């Protein structure tokens, strides 16, 4: 099945990969050019930017040259900074690192927040240990704290750190806490789509900026979801033949080969437009 890349997701990926390091904003015309290179038309860019603005991730800000443009909000920068540790990090998790537990209780009158809380914890990579008790590797604590505070969900949650003491073996328990078969399938889909791309680039001697940008942005847009779906468990807790390390190596290869080459396509000809 072909990968799905939504315009909104691609815009966030673009800002995270290339635009965040710039001062100021990115002109709307540049956004349209850069998203057009990965098959997104201008009306879709404009409508997606409007949605991201309503969500508080982008703010209207004219460029240094006076053109209409958009910059990242402070919340969006925090979100992307937190994401960097997962997307570009190469943790070597140990069972001794322990776990972080999120224990929550939401009044019935605010049950819509209960749904938001569950969905956000799932998107952070938490598994379900019991009703109202979610679990993740302890290294997720800081990002979880930032996220729950940003969404004003922290009054409903207590966070704890600890270790699993039984009675079920931890390797068996994680199979209840997470749907590891579904996570493995996501890794395999990433590999199916992007491993051939890496192999093709490895056989080339040059890296045209537009092609490098296109292939890198699409790979990053796919990859950046995986470190959230996959909690990054210690090897001894994973099923045999786990594809996570292989997909991480493919993304790392594409990042090393294409990211900087693609930056040459992102930079506008006129510096005043940035």
JSON list of C-alpha atoms in Angstrom, two decimals, residues 7 11 28-29 31-33 35-37 39-49:
[
{"chain": "A", "resi": 7, "resn": "UNK", "atom": "CA", "xyz": [-0.04, 18.38, 3.49]},
{"chain": "A", "resi": 11, "resn": "UNK", "atom": "CA", "xyz": [4.56, 21.27, 6.40]},
{"chain": "A", "resi": 28, "resn": "UNK", "atom": "CA", "xyz": [3.94, 31.66, 1.62]},
{"chain": "A", "resi": 29, "resn": "UNK", "atom": "CA", "xyz": [5.29, 31.56, -1.93]},
{"chain": "A", "resi": 31, "resn": "UNK", "atom": "CA", "xyz": [6.02, 27.14, 1.16]},
{"chain": "A", "resi": 32, "resn": "UNK", "atom": "CA", "xyz": [4.07, 26.57, -2.03]},
{"chain": "A", "resi": 33, "resn": "UNK", "atom": "CA", "xyz": [7.28, 25.97, -4.01]},
{"chain": "A", "resi": 35, "resn": "UNK", "atom": "CA", "xyz": [5.54, 21.58, -0.98]},
{"chain": "A", "resi": 36, "resn": "UNK", "atom": "CA", "xyz": [4.95, 21.53, -4.73]},
{"chain": "A", "resi": 37, "resn": "UNK", "atom": "CA", "xyz": [8.20, 19.58, -5.06]},
{"chain": "A", "resi": 39, "resn": "UNK", "atom": "CA", "xyz": [3.26, 16.88, -4.99]},
{"chain": "A", "resi": 40, "resn": "UNK", "atom": "CA", "xyz": [1.16, 19.25, -2.85]},
{"chain": "A", "resi": 41, "resn": "UNK", "atom": "CA", "xyz": [-0.81, 21.90, -4.74]},
{"chain": "A", "resi": 42, "resn": "UNK", "atom": "CA", "xyz": [-1.10, 25.55, -3.67]},
{"chain": "A", "resi": 43, "resn": "UNK", "atom": "CA", "xyz": [-4.71, 25.43, -2.37]},
{"chain": "A", "resi": 44, "resn": "UNK", "atom": "CA", "xyz": [-3.82, 22.47, -0.14]},
{"chain": "A", "resi": 45, "resn": "UNK", "atom": "CA", "xyz": [-0.81, 24.34, 1.23]},
{"chain": "A", "resi": 46, "resn": "UNK", "atom": "CA", "xyz": [-2.90, 27.41, 2.07]},
{"chain": "A", "resi": 47, "resn": "UNK", "atom": "CA", "xyz": [-5.69, 25.44, 3.75]},
{"chain": "A", "resi": 48, "resn": "UNK", "atom": "CA", "xyz": [-3.20, 23.35, 5.72]},
{"chain": "A", "resi": 49, "resn": "UNK", "atom": "CA", "xyz": [-1.34, 26.44, 6.90]}
]
